[in-house]
């Protein structure tokens, strides 16, 4: 710790509780540190998607960072690895002027927070802003990823994971879906591409009809952050902690797959889940967060809470069914099968004709009496 920081701590040692500076996971929280140090909730300026390496280089050219460093975190993915990535760094640039850098996306991409009070010289704040702006802001197209809802010892979090857009962006809507879906697809893509929009998309139908493939397609072609809630986490959208988490992910698409437990009528006892969906899709929370929601499920639409289907809230709803006889035959032939199709088929049935179909009756292992 620098002499400046030590002197500041001594001035406030009677009211300074270092334990308050640590989040539940045990790592440094610059906002808490700032408040405990100065007894002031700071103003903040936030830059997203900053080139971390370039920013640190420019800061080192201008300032003696070692003297201003409060905390620095290095992360190693492998205990044998020689190279590390920087997690969170915080610098006390001046009295009541702090700079915090946190890698929220990838190793080389960071969020940068300027924390300051009324007593800070505006020219010093402007100087930091100018330095950050000189760094290349990573284009949104690179930062847009698919985020998975996880729960660890800290609580809920959206964790980014790799998603191969090229693999799913070439889905042929005309060949893989019935003709009735084409205008619905165009409507969905147009609405989900709007900035700061809200609303609900409901996709339902029997297993194997292409709902998941279409979700992959949406994730590939819509240039907006996607937040994926896996089936086993769906009921957690009722938790206040989850709603609080969403405030940092505005202008995103929330995808809830296999959402039966979330969208069914409130008479079934799932009042909180449906209420949260209503608020997120067309309530006060929708106005605050600007989050669009895509729900998929296999159950009958009659089981869905009717309030979710109200005009103004609903962007689109569509029931996925087997492909028509003609389309099934055409797709099967295009895939190289010589099958004579005699009835409408699901996509799963058409694409997997070469696989062995196992009987529902299983052989008995052991002796029979």
mmCIF file of C-alpha atoms in Angstrom:
data_model
loop_
_atom_site.group_PDB
_atom_site.id
_atom_site.type_symbol
_atom_site.label_atom_id
_atom_site.label_comp_id
_atom_site.label_asym_id
_atom_site.label_seq_id
_atom_site.Cartn_x
_atom_site.Cartn_y
_atom_site.Cartn_z
ATOM 1 C CA UNK A 1 0.000 0.000 0.000
ATOM 2 C CA UNK A 2 1.319 3.461 -0.881
ATOM 3 C CA UNK A 3 2.084 6.281 1.571
ATOM 4 C CA UNK A 4 -0.909 8.215 0.287
ATOM 5 C CA UNK A 5 -3.252 5.300 0.934
ATOM 6 C CA UNK A 6 -1.777 4.711 4.396
ATOM 7 C CA UNK A 7 -2.296 8.337 5.354
ATOM 8 C CA UNK A 8 -5.893 8.206 4.189
ATOM 9 C CA UNK A 9 -6.482 5.027 6.163
ATOM 10 C CA UNK A 10 -5.024 6.552 9.331
ATOM 11 C CA UNK A 11 -7.350 9.525 9.037
ATOM 12 C CA UNK A 12 -10.370 7.237 8.978
ATOM 13 C CA UNK A 13 -9.096 4.258 10.987
ATOM 14 C CA UNK A 14 -11.748 4.685 13.674
ATOM 15 C CA UNK A 15 -14.549 4.070 11.193
ATOM 16 C CA UNK A 16 -12.759 1.899 8.677
ATOM 17 C CA UNK A 17 -13.777 -1.755 8.605
ATOM 18 C CA UNK A 18 -11.647 -3.622 6.103
ATOM 19 C CA UNK A 19 -13.993 -6.612 6.146
ATOM 20 C CA UNK A 20 -16.636 -4.493 4.442
ATOM 21 C CA UNK A 21 -14.411 -4.149 1.391
ATOM 22 C CA UNK A 22 -14.624 -7.828 0.564
ATOM 23 C CA UNK A 23 -17.498 -9.300 -1.402
ATOM 24 C CA UNK A 24 -18.965 -12.601 -0.318
ATOM 25 C CA UNK A 25 -16.469 -14.452 -2.471
ATOM 26 C CA UNK A 26 -13.629 -12.729 -0.669
ATOM 27 C CA UNK A 27 -12.375 -10.381 -3.355
ATOM 28 C CA UNK A 28 -11.971 -6.632 -3.428
ATOM 29 C CA UNK A 29 -14.943 -4.353 -4.123
ATOM 30 C CA UNK A 30 -13.792 -0.890 -5.274
ATOM 31 C CA UNK A 31 -17.173 0.728 -4.602
ATOM 32 C CA UNK A 32 -17.223 -0.419 -0.988
ATOM 33 C CA UNK A 33 -13.593 0.612 -0.567
ATOM 34 C CA UNK A 34 -14.394 4.056 -1.922
ATOM 35 C CA UNK A 35 -17.383 4.530 0.380
ATOM 36 C CA UNK A 36 -15.605 3.317 3.498
ATOM 37 C CA UNK A 37 -12.643 5.546 2.713
ATOM 38 C CA UNK A 38 -14.531 8.729 1.874
ATOM 39 C CA UNK A 39 -18.044 8.220 3.269
ATOM 40 C CA UNK A 40 -19.418 9.201 -0.114
ATOM 41 C CA UNK A 41 -21.215 7.136 -2.730
ATOM 42 C CA UNK A 42 -19.158 7.980 -5.807
ATOM 43 C CA UNK A 43 -20.244 9.284 -9.137
ATOM 44 C CA UNK A 44 -19.184 6.873 -11.820
ATOM 45 C CA UNK A 45 -18.384 6.794 -15.499
ATOM 46 C CA UNK A 46 -18.378 3.331 -17.077
ATOM 47 C CA UNK A 47 -16.786 2.254 -20.355
ATOM 48 C CA UNK A 48 -17.595 -1.251 -21.639
ATOM 49 C CA UNK A 49 -15.459 -3.387 -23.926
ATOM 50 C CA UNK A 50 -12.132 -1.565 -23.528
ATOM 51 C CA UNK A 51 -8.885 -3.068 -24.825
ATOM 52 C CA UNK A 52 -7.257 -3.871 -21.492
ATOM 53 C CA UNK A 53 -3.647 -4.179 -22.660
ATOM 54 C CA UNK A 54 -3.756 -0.925 -24.596
ATOM 55 C CA UNK A 55 -5.327 0.939 -21.677
ATOM 56 C CA UNK A 56 -2.709 -0.239 -19.170
ATOM 57 C CA UNK A 57 0.074 0.712 -21.598
ATOM 58 C CA UNK A 58 -1.281 4.248 -21.954
ATOM 59 C CA UNK A 59 -1.787 4.619 -18.203
ATOM 60 C CA UNK A 60 1.784 3.516 -17.539
ATOM 61 C CA UNK A 61 3.052 6.113 -20.021
ATOM 62 C CA UNK A 62 1.246 8.848 -18.118
ATOM 63 C CA UNK A 63 1.303 7.725 -14.479
ATOM 64 C CA UNK A 64 3.377 5.757 -12.003
ATOM 65 C CA UNK A 65 0.801 3.010 -11.634
ATOM 66 C CA UNK A 66 2.748 1.043 -9.036
ATOM 67 C CA UNK A 67 2.446 3.949 -6.604
ATOM 68 C CA UNK A 68 -1.266 4.272 -7.251
ATOM 69 C CA UNK A 69 -2.183 0.582 -7.154
ATOM 70 C CA UNK A 70 -4.692 -0.512 -4.535
ATOM 71 C CA UNK A 71 -5.247 -4.039 -5.735
ATOM 72 C CA UNK A 72 -4.261 -6.240 -8.657
ATOM 73 C CA UNK A 73 -5.572 -9.715 -9.430
ATOM 74 C CA UNK A 74 -3.818 -12.237 -11.639
ATOM 75 C CA UNK A 75 -5.681 -15.337 -12.828
ATOM 76 C CA UNK A 76 -4.070 -18.592 -13.911
ATOM 77 C CA UNK A 77 -6.215 -21.129 -15.764
ATOM 78 C CA UNK A 78 -3.562 -23.797 -15.281
ATOM 79 C CA UNK A 79 -1.242 -24.143 -12.304
ATOM 80 C CA UNK A 80 1.582 -25.002 -14.729
ATOM 81 C CA UNK A 81 0.892 -22.062 -17.023
ATOM 82 C CA UNK A 82 3.411 -19.247 -17.167
ATOM 83 C CA UNK A 83 1.031 -16.606 -18.489
ATOM 84 C CA UNK A 84 -1.796 -15.125 -16.458
ATOM 85 C CA UNK A 85 -4.683 -12.810 -17.189
ATOM 86 C CA UNK A 86 -5.613 -9.811 -15.078
ATOM 87 C CA UNK A 87 -8.872 -10.016 -13.168
ATOM 88 C CA UNK A 88 -9.570 -6.812 -11.233
ATOM 89 C CA UNK A 89 -7.258 -3.835 -10.812
ATOM 90 C CA UNK A 90 -7.946 -0.631 -8.895
ATOM 91 C CA UNK A 91 -5.885 2.542 -8.785
ATOM 92 C CA UNK A 92 -6.202 5.571 -6.491
ATOM 93 C CA UNK A 93 -5.343 8.271 -9.009
ATOM 94 C CA UNK A 94 -5.971 11.238 -6.700
ATOM 95 C CA UNK A 95 -7.786 11.976 -3.489
ATOM 96 C CA UNK A 96 -11.405 10.806 -4.114
ATOM 97 C CA UNK A 97 -10.564 9.791 -7.703
ATOM 98 C CA UNK A 98 -10.340 6.050 -8.347
ATOM 99 C CA UNK A 99 -10.030 3.926 -11.464
ATOM 100 C CA UNK A 100 -11.261 0.301 -11.428
ATOM 101 C CA UNK A 101 -10.736 -2.157 -14.295
ATOM 102 C CA UNK A 102 -12.529 -5.507 -14.445
ATOM 103 C CA UNK A 103 -12.484 -8.129 -17.198
ATOM 104 C CA UNK A 104 -16.136 -8.966 -17.710
ATOM 105 C CA UNK A 105 -15.881 -10.569 -21.120
ATOM 106 C CA UNK A 106 -12.571 -12.079 -22.184
ATOM 107 C CA UNK A 107 -8.968 -11.818 -21.055
ATOM 108 C CA UNK A 108 -8.231 -8.786 -23.219
ATOM 109 C CA UNK A 109 -11.587 -7.005 -22.859
ATOM 110 C CA UNK A 110 -12.438 -4.978 -19.763
ATOM 111 C CA UNK A 111 -15.027 -2.742 -18.168
ATOM 112 C CA UNK A 112 -13.503 0.475 -16.815
ATOM 113 C CA UNK A 113 -15.065 2.474 -13.964
ATOM 114 C CA UNK A 114 -14.070 6.030 -13.017
ATOM 115 C CA UNK A 115 -15.183 6.766 -9.447
ATOM 116 C CA UNK A 116 -15.091 10.379 -8.223
ATOM 117 C CA UNK A 117 -16.717 13.021 -6.011
ATOM 118 C CA UNK A 118 -17.582 16.741 -6.266
ATOM 119 C CA UNK A 119 -14.201 17.704 -4.851
ATOM 120 C CA UNK A 120 -12.249 16.132 -7.726
ATOM 121 C CA UNK A 121 -10.874 18.506 -10.331
ATOM 122 C CA UNK A 122 -13.037 18.013 -13.464
ATOM 123 C CA UNK A 123 -9.904 18.273 -15.600
ATOM 124 C CA UNK A 124 -8.490 15.150 -13.950
ATOM 125 C CA UNK A 125 -11.674 13.224 -14.736
ATOM 126 C CA UNK A 126 -11.621 14.513 -18.303
ATOM 127 C CA UNK A 127 -7.976 13.434 -18.621
ATOM 128 C CA UNK A 128 -8.818 9.856 -17.629
ATOM 129 C CA UNK A 129 -11.810 9.811 -19.967
ATOM 130 C CA UNK A 130 -9.618 10.962 -22.835
ATOM 131 C CA UNK A 131 -7.044 8.238 -22.176
ATOM 132 C CA UNK A 132 -9.745 5.557 -22.115
ATOM 133 C CA UNK A 133 -11.333 6.881 -25.305
ATOM 134 C CA UNK A 134 -7.955 6.656 -27.042
ATOM 135 C CA UNK A 135 -8.080 2.925 -26.453
ATOM 136 C CA UNK A 136 -9.891 0.904 -29.031
ATOM 137 C CA UNK A 137 -13.347 0.017 -27.783
ATOM 138 C CA UNK A 138 -13.985 -3.575 -28.787
ATOM 139 C CA UNK A 139 -16.842 -3.616 -31.336
ATOM 140 C CA UNK A 140 -20.123 -4.941 -30.030
ATOM 141 C CA UNK A 141 -20.102 -7.690 -32.666
ATOM 142 C CA UNK A 142 -17.015 -9.172 -31.000
ATOM 143 C CA UNK A 143 -18.302 -8.751 -27.461
ATOM 144 C CA UNK A 144 -21.693 -10.261 -28.177
ATOM 145 C CA UNK A 145 -21.656 -13.736 -26.749
ATOM 146 C CA UNK A 146 -24.018 -16.256 -25.319
ATOM 147 C CA UNK A 147 -24.151 -16.129 -21.534
ATOM 148 C CA UNK A 148 -25.209 -19.042 -19.353
ATOM 149 C CA UNK A 149 -26.952 -18.533 -16.017
ATOM 150 C CA UNK A 150 -24.944 -20.256 -13.305
ATOM 151 C CA UNK A 151 -25.028 -20.312 -9.540
ATOM 152 C CA UNK A 152 -21.848 -20.595 -7.514
ATOM 153 C CA UNK A 153 -20.783 -19.688 -4.005
ATOM 154 C CA UNK A 154 -21.097 -15.997 -4.878
ATOM 155 C CA UNK A 155 -24.676 -16.307 -6.109
ATOM 156 C CA UNK A 156 -26.213 -15.986 -9.570
ATOM 157 C CA UNK A 157 -24.023 -14.958 -12.462
ATOM 158 C CA UNK A 158 -24.104 -14.960 -16.265
ATOM 159 C CA UNK A 159 -21.007 -16.742 -17.494
ATOM 160 C CA UNK A 160 -19.951 -16.297 -21.171
ATOM 161 C CA UNK A 161 -19.211 -19.375 -23.215
ATOM 162 C CA UNK A 162 -18.057 -19.969 -26.766
ATOM 163 C CA UNK A 163 -20.718 -20.364 -29.416
ATOM 164 C CA UNK A 164 -19.996 -21.196 -33.053
ATOM 165 C CA UNK A 165 -22.223 -18.754 -34.924
ATOM 166 C CA UNK A 166 -21.144 -19.976 -38.358
ATOM 167 C CA UNK A 167 -22.322 -23.498 -37.605
ATOM 168 C CA UNK A 168 -25.951 -22.450 -37.112
ATOM 169 C CA UNK A 169 -26.345 -19.192 -39.054
ATOM 170 C CA UNK A 170 -27.059 -20.992 -42.345
ATOM 171 C CA UNK A 171 -30.228 -22.723 -41.197
ATOM 172 C CA UNK A 172 -32.597 -22.936 -44.189
ATOM 173 C CA UNK A 173 -35.956 -21.781 -42.831
ATOM 174 C CA UNK A 174 -37.809 -22.651 -46.052
ATOM 175 C CA UNK A 175 -36.648 -26.279 -46.109
ATOM 176 C CA UNK A 176 -36.723 -27.015 -42.367
ATOM 177 C CA UNK A 177 -40.033 -25.450 -41.371
ATOM 178 C CA UNK A 178 -43.546 -25.270 -42.710
ATOM 179 C CA UNK A 179 -44.564 -22.304 -44.859
ATOM 180 C CA UNK A 180 -46.611 -20.796 -42.025
ATOM 181 C CA UNK A 181 -43.419 -20.134 -40.066
ATOM 182 C CA UNK A 182 -41.730 -17.855 -42.610
ATOM 183 C CA UNK A 183 -43.606 -14.604 -41.723
ATOM 184 C CA UNK A 184 -43.329 -15.435 -38.002
ATOM 185 C CA UNK A 185 -39.568 -15.841 -38.354
ATOM 186 C CA UNK A 186 -39.266 -12.488 -40.113
ATOM 187 C CA UNK A 187 -41.296 -10.796 -37.369
ATOM 188 C CA UNK A 188 -39.226 -12.399 -34.590
ATOM 189 C CA UNK A 189 -35.885 -11.438 -36.142
ATOM 190 C CA UNK A 190 -37.022 -7.887 -36.797
ATOM 191 C CA UNK A 191 -38.248 -7.334 -33.235
ATOM 192 C CA UNK A 192 -35.327 -9.048 -31.505
ATOM 193 C CA UNK A 193 -32.915 -6.876 -33.490
ATOM 194 C CA UNK A 194 -34.442 -3.652 -32.183
ATOM 195 C CA UNK A 195 -32.428 -1.764 -29.597
ATOM 196 C CA UNK A 196 -33.935 -1.396 -26.112
ATOM 197 C CA UNK A 197 -37.114 -3.254 -27.003
ATOM 198 C CA UNK A 198 -39.212 -5.553 -24.841
ATOM 199 C CA UNK A 199 -41.772 -8.323 -25.275
ATOM 200 C CA UNK A 200 -42.209 -12.086 -25.253
ATOM 201 C CA UNK A 201 -41.734 -14.783 -27.899
ATOM 202 C CA UNK A 202 -43.419 -18.138 -27.223
ATOM 203 C CA UNK A 203 -42.326 -21.200 -29.213
ATOM 204 C CA UNK A 204 -43.944 -24.536 -28.428
ATOM 205 C CA UNK A 205 -44.587 -27.949 -29.915
ATOM 206 C CA UNK A 206 -43.663 -31.597 -29.620
ATOM 207 C CA UNK A 207 -40.095 -32.770 -29.185
ATOM 208 C CA UNK A 208 -37.983 -32.957 -32.343
ATOM 209 C CA UNK A 209 -39.830 -30.314 -34.361
ATOM 210 C CA UNK A 210 -36.926 -27.830 -34.463
ATOM 211 C CA UNK A 211 -37.363 -25.444 -31.526
ATOM 212 C CA UNK A 212 -33.801 -25.808 -30.249
ATOM 213 C CA UNK A 213 -32.342 -25.505 -33.757
ATOM 214 C CA UNK A 214 -34.249 -22.275 -34.203
ATOM 215 C CA UNK A 215 -32.946 -20.931 -30.872
ATOM 216 C CA UNK A 216 -29.411 -21.657 -32.116
ATOM 217 C CA UNK A 217 -30.262 -19.784 -35.318
ATOM 218 C CA UNK A 218 -31.495 -16.746 -33.364
ATOM 219 C CA UNK A 219 -28.304 -16.740 -31.315
ATOM 220 C CA UNK A 220 -26.278 -16.799 -34.538
ATOM 221 C CA UNK A 221 -27.957 -14.047 -36.534
ATOM 222 C CA UNK A 222 -29.268 -11.531 -33.969
ATOM 223 C CA UNK A 223 -26.503 -9.129 -32.974
ATOM 224 C CA UNK A 224 -27.482 -8.670 -29.364
ATOM 225 C CA UNK A 225 -26.368 -10.205 -26.082
ATOM 226 C CA UNK A 226 -28.174 -13.477 -25.348
ATOM 227 C CA UNK A 227 -28.758 -14.723 -21.781
ATOM 228 C CA UNK A 228 -29.504 -18.443 -21.661
ATOM 229 C CA UNK A 229 -31.388 -19.979 -18.718
ATOM 230 C CA UNK A 230 -30.985 -23.788 -18.782
ATOM 231 C CA UNK A 231 -34.033 -25.897 -17.869
ATOM 232 C CA UNK A 232 -32.805 -26.807 -14.380
ATOM 233 C CA UNK A 233 -32.356 -23.099 -13.557
ATOM 234 C CA UNK A 234 -35.653 -21.835 -14.968
ATOM 235 C CA UNK A 235 -37.525 -21.684 -11.653
ATOM 236 C CA UNK A 236 -34.823 -19.386 -10.239
ATOM 237 C CA UNK A 237 -36.188 -16.429 -12.196
ATOM 238 C CA UNK A 238 -38.411 -15.923 -9.136
ATOM 239 C CA UNK A 239 -35.388 -15.143 -6.941
ATOM 240 C CA UNK A 240 -34.892 -11.437 -6.158
ATOM 241 C CA UNK A 241 -31.163 -11.964 -6.673
ATOM 242 C CA UNK A 242 -31.811 -12.986 -10.284
ATOM 243 C CA UNK A 243 -33.860 -9.858 -10.981
ATOM 244 C CA UNK A 244 -31.115 -7.739 -9.434
ATOM 245 C CA UNK A 245 -28.576 -9.414 -11.726
ATOM 246 C CA UNK A 246 -30.520 -8.411 -14.847
ATOM 247 C CA UNK A 247 -29.964 -4.701 -14.240
ATOM 248 C CA UNK A 248 -26.423 -5.105 -15.580
ATOM 249 C CA UNK A 249 -27.664 -6.831 -18.761
ATOM 250 C CA UNK A 250 -30.130 -4.387 -20.272
ATOM 251 C CA UNK A 251 -30.900 -4.525 -23.989
ATOM 252 C CA UNK A 252 -30.472 -8.316 -24.021
ATOM 253 C CA UNK A 253 -32.468 -11.393 -25.029
ATOM 254 C CA UNK A 254 -33.363 -13.766 -22.199
ATOM 255 C CA UNK A 255 -33.825 -17.325 -23.485
ATOM 256 C CA UNK A 256 -35.655 -19.828 -21.274
ATOM 257 C CA UNK A 257 -35.700 -23.306 -22.785
ATOM 258 C CA UNK A 258 -38.120 -26.017 -21.578
ATOM 259 C CA UNK A 259 -40.014 -23.321 -19.697
ATOM 260 C CA UNK A 260 -43.066 -25.382 -18.691
ATOM 261 C CA UNK A 261 -42.397 -24.772 -15.004
ATOM 262 C CA UNK A 262 -42.299 -21.038 -15.583
ATOM 263 C CA UNK A 263 -45.171 -20.251 -17.963
ATOM 264 C CA UNK A 264 -47.984 -22.456 -16.689
ATOM 265 C CA UNK A 265 -51.093 -20.916 -15.189
ATOM 266 C CA UNK A 266 -50.801 -19.259 -11.808
ATOM 267 C CA UNK A 267 -53.495 -21.573 -10.516
ATOM 268 C CA UNK A 268 -50.843 -24.300 -10.487
ATOM 269 C CA UNK A 269 -48.941 -22.462 -7.761
ATOM 270 C CA UNK A 270 -46.249 -20.857 -9.932
ATOM 271 C CA UNK A 271 -47.479 -17.332 -9.270
ATOM 272 C CA UNK A 272 -44.044 -15.747 -8.739
ATOM 273 C CA UNK A 273 -42.513 -17.123 -11.941
ATOM 274 C CA UNK A 274 -45.369 -15.952 -14.149
ATOM 275 C CA UNK A 275 -45.516 -12.583 -12.390
ATOM 276 C CA UNK A 276 -41.823 -12.012 -13.028
ATOM 277 C CA UNK A 277 -42.271 -12.900 -16.706
ATOM 278 C CA UNK A 278 -45.157 -10.474 -16.953
ATOM 279 C CA UNK A 279 -43.106 -7.700 -15.385
ATOM 280 C CA UNK A 280 -40.029 -8.408 -17.473
ATOM 281 C CA UNK A 281 -41.962 -8.566 -20.745
ATOM 282 C CA UNK A 282 -44.377 -5.660 -20.331
ATOM 283 C CA UNK A 283 -44.220 -4.175 -16.841
ATOM 284 C CA UNK A 284 -42.099 -1.723 -14.878
ATOM 285 C CA UNK A 285 -39.125 -4.073 -15.052
ATOM 286 C CA UNK A 286 -39.479 -4.176 -18.837
ATOM 287 C CA UNK A 287 -39.207 -0.393 -18.969
ATOM 288 C CA UNK A 288 -36.119 -0.458 -16.743
ATOM 289 C CA UNK A 289 -34.242 -3.381 -18.290
ATOM 290 C CA UNK A 290 -35.376 -3.471 -21.957
ATOM 291 C CA UNK A 291 -35.043 -7.255 -22.005
ATOM 292 C CA UNK A 292 -36.839 -9.437 -24.542
ATOM 293 C CA UNK A 293 -37.754 -12.988 -23.572
ATOM 294 C CA UNK A 294 -37.899 -16.141 -25.686
ATOM 295 C CA UNK A 295 -39.595 -19.161 -24.061
ATOM 296 C CA UNK A 296 -39.779 -22.676 -25.498
ATOM 297 C CA UNK A 297 -41.781 -25.582 -24.114
ATOM 298 C CA UNK A 298 -43.439 -28.853 -25.108
ATOM 299 C CA UNK A 299 -46.736 -28.627 -23.238
ATOM 300 C CA UNK A 300 -50.075 -27.557 -24.735
ATOM 301 C CA UNK A 301 -50.653 -23.818 -25.146
ATOM 302 C CA UNK A 302 -53.882 -24.220 -23.167
ATOM 303 C CA UNK A 303 -51.805 -24.748 -20.020
ATOM 304 C CA UNK A 304 -50.064 -21.385 -20.378
ATOM 305 C CA UNK A 305 -51.100 -18.449 -18.230
ATOM 306 C CA UNK A 306 -53.382 -16.331 -20.416
ATOM 307 C CA UNK A 307 -51.815 -13.066 -19.263
ATOM 308 C CA UNK A 308 -48.627 -14.000 -21.115
ATOM 309 C CA UNK A 309 -50.559 -14.050 -24.394
ATOM 310 C CA UNK A 310 -51.939 -10.525 -24.098
ATOM 311 C CA UNK A 311 -51.532 -8.184 -27.075
ATOM 312 C CA UNK A 312 -48.825 -5.631 -26.478
ATOM 313 C CA UNK A 313 -46.787 -8.108 -24.464
ATOM 314 C CA UNK A 314 -46.552 -10.904 -27.009
ATOM 315 C CA UNK A 315 -44.166 -10.406 -29.935
ATOM 316 C CA UNK A 316 -45.049 -13.744 -31.509
ATOM 317 C CA UNK A 317 -46.151 -17.289 -30.712
ATOM 318 C CA UNK A 318 -45.812 -20.327 -32.913
ATOM 319 C CA UNK A 319 -46.520 -24.031 -32.641
ATOM 320 C CA UNK A 320 -43.869 -26.208 -34.258
ATOM 321 C CA UNK A 321 -45.325 -29.317 -35.888
ATOM 322 C CA UNK A 322 -44.165 -32.115 -38.149
ATOM 323 C CA UNK A 323 -43.190 -30.971 -41.620
ATOM 324 C CA UNK A 324 -45.924 -31.429 -44.188
ATOM 325 C CA UNK A 325 -45.751 -34.587 -46.296
ATOM 326 C CA UNK A 326 -44.411 -32.697 -49.300
ATOM 327 C CA UNK A 327 -41.756 -30.815 -47.299
ATOM 328 C CA UNK A 328 -40.748 -33.962 -45.424
ATOM 329 C CA UNK A 329 -40.163 -35.780 -48.716
ATOM 330 C CA UNK A 330 -38.254 -32.846 -50.210
ATOM 331 C CA UNK A 331 -35.974 -32.403 -47.165
ATOM 332 C CA UNK A 332 -35.355 -36.139 -46.908
ATOM 333 C CA UNK A 333 -34.294 -36.285 -50.569
ATOM 334 C CA UNK A 334 -32.050 -33.213 -50.177
ATOM 335 C CA UNK A 335 -30.282 -34.950 -47.300
ATOM 336 C CA UNK A 336 -29.523 -37.910 -49.566
ATOM 337 C CA UNK A 337 -32.098 -40.419 -48.313
ATOM 338 C CA UNK A 338 -34.096 -42.471 -50.817
ATOM 339 C CA UNK A 339 -36.956 -42.945 -48.353
ATOM 340 C CA UNK A 340 -40.508 -42.712 -49.654
ATOM 341 C CA UNK A 341 -42.154 -40.531 -47.037
ATOM 342 C CA UNK A 342 -45.722 -41.608 -46.285
ATOM 343 C CA UNK A 343 -46.621 -39.224 -43.455
ATOM 344 C CA UNK A 344 -45.561 -35.868 -42.005
ATOM 345 C CA UNK A 345 -42.280 -36.194 -40.075
ATOM 346 C CA UNK A 346 -40.428 -34.221 -37.417
ATOM 347 C CA UNK A 347 -36.996 -32.791 -38.172
ATOM 348 C CA UNK A 348 -35.462 -35.270 -35.747
ATOM 349 C CA UNK A 349 -37.029 -38.162 -37.659
ATOM 350 C CA UNK A 350 -35.920 -36.828 -41.041
ATOM 351 C CA UNK A 351 -32.331 -36.034 -40.093
ATOM 352 C CA UNK A 352 -31.754 -39.262 -38.168
ATOM 353 C CA UNK A 353 -33.240 -41.887 -40.498
ATOM 354 C CA UNK A 354 -29.967 -43.807 -40.543
ATOM 355 C CA UNK A 355 -30.025 -44.393 -36.788
ATOM 356 C CA UNK A 356 -31.363 -47.626 -35.297
ATOM 357 C CA UNK A 357 -34.842 -47.295 -33.843
ATOM 358 C CA UNK A 358 -34.960 -49.069 -30.509
ATOM 359 C CA UNK A 359 -38.134 -50.793 -29.439
ATOM 360 C CA UNK A 360 -39.919 -49.614 -26.335
ATOM 361 C CA UNK A 361 -39.822 -53.245 -25.139
ATOM 362 C CA UNK A 362 -36.509 -54.133 -23.580
ATOM 363 C CA UNK A 363 -35.089 -57.596 -23.188
ATOM 364 C CA UNK A 364 -35.246 -59.204 -19.776
ATOM 365 C CA UNK A 365 -31.817 -59.922 -18.344
ATOM 366 C CA UNK A 366 -31.637 -62.982 -16.086
ATOM 367 C CA UNK A 367 -33.584 -66.166 -15.603
ATOM 368 C CA UNK A 368 -37.281 -66.534 -16.200
ATOM 369 C CA UNK A 369 -39.313 -68.626 -13.879
#
